[in-house]
GROMACS .gro file of N, CA and C in nm:
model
  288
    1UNK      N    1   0.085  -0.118   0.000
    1UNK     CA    2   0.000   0.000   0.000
    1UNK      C    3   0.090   0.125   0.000
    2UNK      N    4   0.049   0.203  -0.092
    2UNK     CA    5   0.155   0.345  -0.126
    2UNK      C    6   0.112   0.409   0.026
    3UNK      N    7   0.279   0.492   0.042
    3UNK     CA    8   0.227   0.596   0.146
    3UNK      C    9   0.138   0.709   0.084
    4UNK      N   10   0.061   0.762   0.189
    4UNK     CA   11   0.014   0.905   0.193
    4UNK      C   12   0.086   1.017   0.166
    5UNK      N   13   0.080   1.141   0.081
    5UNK     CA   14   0.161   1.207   0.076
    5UNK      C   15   0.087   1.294   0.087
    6UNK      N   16   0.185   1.473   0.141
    6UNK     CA   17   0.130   1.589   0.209
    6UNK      C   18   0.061   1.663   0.083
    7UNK      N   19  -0.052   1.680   0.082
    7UNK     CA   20  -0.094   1.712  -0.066
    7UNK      C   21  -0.108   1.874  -0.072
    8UNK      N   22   0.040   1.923   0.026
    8UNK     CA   23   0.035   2.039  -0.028
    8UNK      C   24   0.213   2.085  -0.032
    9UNK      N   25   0.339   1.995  -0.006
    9UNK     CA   26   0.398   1.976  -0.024
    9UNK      C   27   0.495   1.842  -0.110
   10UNK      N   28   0.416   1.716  -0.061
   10UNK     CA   29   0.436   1.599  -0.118
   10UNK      C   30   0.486   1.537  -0.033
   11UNK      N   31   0.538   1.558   0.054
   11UNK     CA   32   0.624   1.477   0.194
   11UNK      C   33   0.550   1.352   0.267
   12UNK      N   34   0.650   1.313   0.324
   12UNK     CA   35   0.530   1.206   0.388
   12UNK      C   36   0.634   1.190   0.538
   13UNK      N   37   0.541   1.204   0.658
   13UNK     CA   38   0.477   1.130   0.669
   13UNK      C   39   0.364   1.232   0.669
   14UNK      N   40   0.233   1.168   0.678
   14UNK     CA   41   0.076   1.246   0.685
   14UNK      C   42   0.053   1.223   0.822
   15UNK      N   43   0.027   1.348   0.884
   15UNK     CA   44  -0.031   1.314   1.003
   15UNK      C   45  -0.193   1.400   1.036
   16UNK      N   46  -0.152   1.448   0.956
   16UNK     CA   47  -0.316   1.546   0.996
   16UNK      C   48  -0.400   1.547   0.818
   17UNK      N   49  -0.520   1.598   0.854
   17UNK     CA   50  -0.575   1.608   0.720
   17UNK      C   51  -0.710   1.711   0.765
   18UNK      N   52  -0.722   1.800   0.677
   18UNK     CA   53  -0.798   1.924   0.660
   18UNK      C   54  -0.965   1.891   0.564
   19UNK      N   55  -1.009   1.854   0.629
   19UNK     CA   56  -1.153   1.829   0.574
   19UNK      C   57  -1.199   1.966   0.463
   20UNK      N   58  -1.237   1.955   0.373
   20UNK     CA   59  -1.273   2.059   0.272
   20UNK      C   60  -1.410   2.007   0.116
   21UNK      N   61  -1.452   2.052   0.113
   21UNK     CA   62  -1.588   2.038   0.020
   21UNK      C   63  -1.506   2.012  -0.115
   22UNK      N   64  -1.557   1.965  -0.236
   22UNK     CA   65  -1.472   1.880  -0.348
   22UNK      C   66  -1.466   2.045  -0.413
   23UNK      N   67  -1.400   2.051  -0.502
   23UNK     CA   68  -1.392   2.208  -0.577
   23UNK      C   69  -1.277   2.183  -0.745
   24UNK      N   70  -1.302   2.247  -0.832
   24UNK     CA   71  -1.233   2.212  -0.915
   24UNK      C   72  -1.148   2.400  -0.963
   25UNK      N   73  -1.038   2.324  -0.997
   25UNK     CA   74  -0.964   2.462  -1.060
   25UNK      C   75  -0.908   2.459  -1.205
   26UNK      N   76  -0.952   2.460  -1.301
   26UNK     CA   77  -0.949   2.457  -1.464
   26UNK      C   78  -1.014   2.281  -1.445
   27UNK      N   79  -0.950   2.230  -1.541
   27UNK     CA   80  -1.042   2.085  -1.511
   27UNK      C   81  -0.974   1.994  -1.425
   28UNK      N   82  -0.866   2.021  -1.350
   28UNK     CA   83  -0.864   1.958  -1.188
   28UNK      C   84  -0.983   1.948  -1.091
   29UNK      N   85  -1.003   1.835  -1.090
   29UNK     CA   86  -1.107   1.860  -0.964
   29UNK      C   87  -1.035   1.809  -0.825
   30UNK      N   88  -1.093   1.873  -0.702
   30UNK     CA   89  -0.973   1.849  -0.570
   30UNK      C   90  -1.071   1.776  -0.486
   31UNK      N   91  -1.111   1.683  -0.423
   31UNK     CA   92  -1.203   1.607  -0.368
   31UNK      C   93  -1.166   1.554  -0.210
   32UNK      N   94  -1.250   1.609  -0.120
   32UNK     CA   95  -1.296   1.532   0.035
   32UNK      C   96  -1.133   1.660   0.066
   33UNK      N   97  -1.076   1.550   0.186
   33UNK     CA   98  -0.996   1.558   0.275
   33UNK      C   99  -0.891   1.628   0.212
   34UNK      N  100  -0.811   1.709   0.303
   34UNK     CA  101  -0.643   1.751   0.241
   34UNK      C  102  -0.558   1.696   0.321
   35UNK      N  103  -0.455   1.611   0.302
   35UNK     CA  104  -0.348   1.549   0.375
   35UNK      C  105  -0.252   1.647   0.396
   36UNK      N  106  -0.205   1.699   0.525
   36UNK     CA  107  -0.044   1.724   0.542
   36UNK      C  108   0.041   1.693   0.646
   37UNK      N  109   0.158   1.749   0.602
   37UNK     CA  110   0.269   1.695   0.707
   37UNK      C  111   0.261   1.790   0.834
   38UNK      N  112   0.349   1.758   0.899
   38UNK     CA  113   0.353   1.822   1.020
   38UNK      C  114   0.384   1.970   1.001
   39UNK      N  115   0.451   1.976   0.890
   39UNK     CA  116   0.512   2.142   0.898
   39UNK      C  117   0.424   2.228   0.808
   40UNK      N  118   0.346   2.114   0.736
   40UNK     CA  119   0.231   2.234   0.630
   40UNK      C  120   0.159   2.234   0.758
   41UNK      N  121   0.109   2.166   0.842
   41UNK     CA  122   0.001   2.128   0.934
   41UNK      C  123   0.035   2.286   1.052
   42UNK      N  124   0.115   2.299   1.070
   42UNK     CA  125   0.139   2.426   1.139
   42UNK      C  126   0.187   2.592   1.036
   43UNK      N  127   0.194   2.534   0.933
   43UNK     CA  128   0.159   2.689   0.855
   43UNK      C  129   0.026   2.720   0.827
   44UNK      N  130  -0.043   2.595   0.847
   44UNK     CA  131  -0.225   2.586   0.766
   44UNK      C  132  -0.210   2.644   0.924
   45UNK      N  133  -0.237   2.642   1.050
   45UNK     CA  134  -0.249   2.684   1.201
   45UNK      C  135  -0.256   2.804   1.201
   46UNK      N  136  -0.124   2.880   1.151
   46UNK     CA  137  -0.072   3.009   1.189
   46UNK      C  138  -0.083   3.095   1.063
   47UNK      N  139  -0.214   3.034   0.987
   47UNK     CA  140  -0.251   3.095   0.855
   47UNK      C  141  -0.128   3.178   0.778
   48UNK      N  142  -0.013   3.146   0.781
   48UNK     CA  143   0.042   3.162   0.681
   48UNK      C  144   0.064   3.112   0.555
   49UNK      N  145   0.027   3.153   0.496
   49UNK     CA  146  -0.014   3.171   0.357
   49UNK      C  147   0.061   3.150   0.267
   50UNK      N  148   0.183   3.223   0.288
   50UNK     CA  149   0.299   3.302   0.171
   50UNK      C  150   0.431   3.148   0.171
   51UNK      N  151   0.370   3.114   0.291
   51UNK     CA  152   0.465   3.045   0.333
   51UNK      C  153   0.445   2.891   0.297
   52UNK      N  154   0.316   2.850   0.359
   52UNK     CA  155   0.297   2.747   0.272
   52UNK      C  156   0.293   2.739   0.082
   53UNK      N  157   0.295   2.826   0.074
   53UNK     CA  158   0.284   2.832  -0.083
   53UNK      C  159   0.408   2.824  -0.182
   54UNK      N  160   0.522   2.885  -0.070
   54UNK     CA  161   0.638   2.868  -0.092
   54UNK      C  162   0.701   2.731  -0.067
   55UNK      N  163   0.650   2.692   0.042
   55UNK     CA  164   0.684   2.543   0.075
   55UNK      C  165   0.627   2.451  -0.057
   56UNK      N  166   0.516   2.466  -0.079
   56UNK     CA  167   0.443   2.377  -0.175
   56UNK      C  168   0.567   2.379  -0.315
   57UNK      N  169   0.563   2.497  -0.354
   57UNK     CA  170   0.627   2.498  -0.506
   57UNK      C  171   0.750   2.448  -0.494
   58UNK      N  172   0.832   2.509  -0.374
   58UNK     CA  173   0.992   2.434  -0.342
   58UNK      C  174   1.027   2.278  -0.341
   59UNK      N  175   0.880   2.239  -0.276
   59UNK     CA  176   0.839   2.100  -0.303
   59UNK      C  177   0.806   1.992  -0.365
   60UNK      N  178   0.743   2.056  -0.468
   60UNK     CA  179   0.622   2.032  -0.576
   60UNK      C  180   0.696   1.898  -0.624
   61UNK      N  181   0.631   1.815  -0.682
   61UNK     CA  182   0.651   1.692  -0.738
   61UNK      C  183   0.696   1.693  -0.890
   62UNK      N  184   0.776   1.591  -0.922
   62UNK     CA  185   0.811   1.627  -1.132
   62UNK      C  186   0.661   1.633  -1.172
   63UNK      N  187   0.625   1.671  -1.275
   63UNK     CA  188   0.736   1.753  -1.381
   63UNK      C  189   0.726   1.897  -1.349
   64UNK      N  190   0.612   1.935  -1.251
   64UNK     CA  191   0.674   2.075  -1.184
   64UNK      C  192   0.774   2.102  -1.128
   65UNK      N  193   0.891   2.013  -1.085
   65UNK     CA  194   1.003   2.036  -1.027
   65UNK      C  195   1.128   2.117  -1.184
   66UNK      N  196   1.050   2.111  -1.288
   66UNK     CA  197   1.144   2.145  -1.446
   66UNK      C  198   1.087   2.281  -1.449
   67UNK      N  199   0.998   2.347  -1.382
   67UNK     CA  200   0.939   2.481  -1.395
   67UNK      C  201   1.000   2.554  -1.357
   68UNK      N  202   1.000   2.696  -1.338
   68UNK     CA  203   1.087   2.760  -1.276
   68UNK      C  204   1.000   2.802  -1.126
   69UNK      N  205   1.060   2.880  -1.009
   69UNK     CA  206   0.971   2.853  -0.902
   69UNK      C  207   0.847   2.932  -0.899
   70UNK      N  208   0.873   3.067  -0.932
   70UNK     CA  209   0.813   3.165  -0.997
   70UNK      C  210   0.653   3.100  -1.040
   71UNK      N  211   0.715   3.022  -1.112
   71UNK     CA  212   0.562   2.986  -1.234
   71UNK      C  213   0.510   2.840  -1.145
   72UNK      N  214   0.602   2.816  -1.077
   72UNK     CA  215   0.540   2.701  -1.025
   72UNK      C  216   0.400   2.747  -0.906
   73UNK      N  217   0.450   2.846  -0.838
   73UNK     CA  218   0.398   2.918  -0.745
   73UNK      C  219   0.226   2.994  -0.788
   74UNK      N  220   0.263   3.048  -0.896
   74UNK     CA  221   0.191   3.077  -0.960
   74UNK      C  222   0.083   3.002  -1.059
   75UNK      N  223   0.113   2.835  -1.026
   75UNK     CA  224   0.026   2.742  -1.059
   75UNK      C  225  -0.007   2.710  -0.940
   76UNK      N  226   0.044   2.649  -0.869
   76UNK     CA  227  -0.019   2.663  -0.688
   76UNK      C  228  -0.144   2.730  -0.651
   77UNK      N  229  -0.085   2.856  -0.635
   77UNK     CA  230  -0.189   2.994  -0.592
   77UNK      C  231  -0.319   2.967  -0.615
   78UNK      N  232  -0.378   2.958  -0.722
   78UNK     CA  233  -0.519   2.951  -0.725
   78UNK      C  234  -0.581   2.783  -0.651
   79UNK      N  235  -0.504   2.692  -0.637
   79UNK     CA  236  -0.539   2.588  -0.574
   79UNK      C  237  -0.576   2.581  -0.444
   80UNK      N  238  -0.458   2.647  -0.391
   80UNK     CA  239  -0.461   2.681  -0.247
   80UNK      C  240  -0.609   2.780  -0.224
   81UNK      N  241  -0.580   2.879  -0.293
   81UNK     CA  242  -0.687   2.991  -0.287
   81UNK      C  243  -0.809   2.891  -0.220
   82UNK      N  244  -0.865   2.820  -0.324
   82UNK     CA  245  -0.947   2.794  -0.335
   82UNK      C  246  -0.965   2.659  -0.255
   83UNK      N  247  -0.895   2.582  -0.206
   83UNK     CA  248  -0.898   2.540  -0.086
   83UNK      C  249  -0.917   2.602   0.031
   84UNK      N  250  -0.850   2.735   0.088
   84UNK     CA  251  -0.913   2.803   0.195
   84UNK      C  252  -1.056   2.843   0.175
   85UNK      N  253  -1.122   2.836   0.054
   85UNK     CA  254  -1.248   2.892   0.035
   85UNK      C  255  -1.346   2.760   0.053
   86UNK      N  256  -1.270   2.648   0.055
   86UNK     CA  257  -1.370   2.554   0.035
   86UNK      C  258  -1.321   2.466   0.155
   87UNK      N  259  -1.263   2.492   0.241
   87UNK     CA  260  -1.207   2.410   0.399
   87UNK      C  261  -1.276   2.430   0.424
   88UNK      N  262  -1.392   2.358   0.537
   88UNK     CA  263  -1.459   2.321   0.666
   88UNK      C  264  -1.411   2.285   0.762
   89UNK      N  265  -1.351   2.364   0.843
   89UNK     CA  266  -1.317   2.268   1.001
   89UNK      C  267  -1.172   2.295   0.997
   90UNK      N  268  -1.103   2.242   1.147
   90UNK     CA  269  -0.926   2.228   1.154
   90UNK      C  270  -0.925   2.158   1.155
   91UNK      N  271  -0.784   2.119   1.147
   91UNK     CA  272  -0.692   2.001   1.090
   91UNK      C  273  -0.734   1.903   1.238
   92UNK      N  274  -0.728   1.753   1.172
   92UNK     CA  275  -0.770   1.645   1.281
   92UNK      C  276  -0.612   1.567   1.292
   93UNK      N  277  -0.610   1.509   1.331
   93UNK     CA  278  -0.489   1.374   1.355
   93UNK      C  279  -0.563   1.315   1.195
   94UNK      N  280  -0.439   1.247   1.120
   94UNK     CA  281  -0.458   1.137   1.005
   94UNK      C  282  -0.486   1.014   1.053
   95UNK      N  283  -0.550   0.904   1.053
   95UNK     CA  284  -0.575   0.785   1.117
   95UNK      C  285  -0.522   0.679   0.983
   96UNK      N  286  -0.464   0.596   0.963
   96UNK     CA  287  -0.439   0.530   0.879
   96UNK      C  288  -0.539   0.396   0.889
   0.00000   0.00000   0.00000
């Protein structure tokens, strides 16, 4: 069974996950729960923003890792956005 990964950095391990309503951004659609790690899990806390977003793109998985960070960030952004618009609730413990 694959691990869980932080689905806003990619890291693993998952320990928490952010309940949020399904939402789509161009024809991505983003569905149920958000998984993260411990360190997105305390920027999502201390609503920083700038920061997780920076974490995400520095992070980001291939073939966004061939982007530059700039543009990577700037593919991010509206995801995130729109995850804070569509979260319900704080972050719980991940239960495997």
């Amino acid at each position: 069974m694959p691990n869980i990964i932080c689905d806003f950095c990619s890291s693993i391990p998952v320990r928490w996950r952010y309940p949020a309503a399904t939402f789509a951004v161009s024809v991505v659609v983003f569905a149920d729960d958000w998984a993260a790690c411990d360190t997105c899990h305390e920027l999502l806390e201390r609503d920083d923003r700038d920061a997780l977003l920076q974490r995400s793109a520095a992070l980001a998985p291939a073939p966004l890792t061939e982007l530059p960070e700039g543009l990577r960030q700037a593919m991010i952004a509206p995801i995130h956005r729109e995850f804070f618009k569509y979260r319900h609730g704080v972050g719980v413990p991940h239960v495997e």
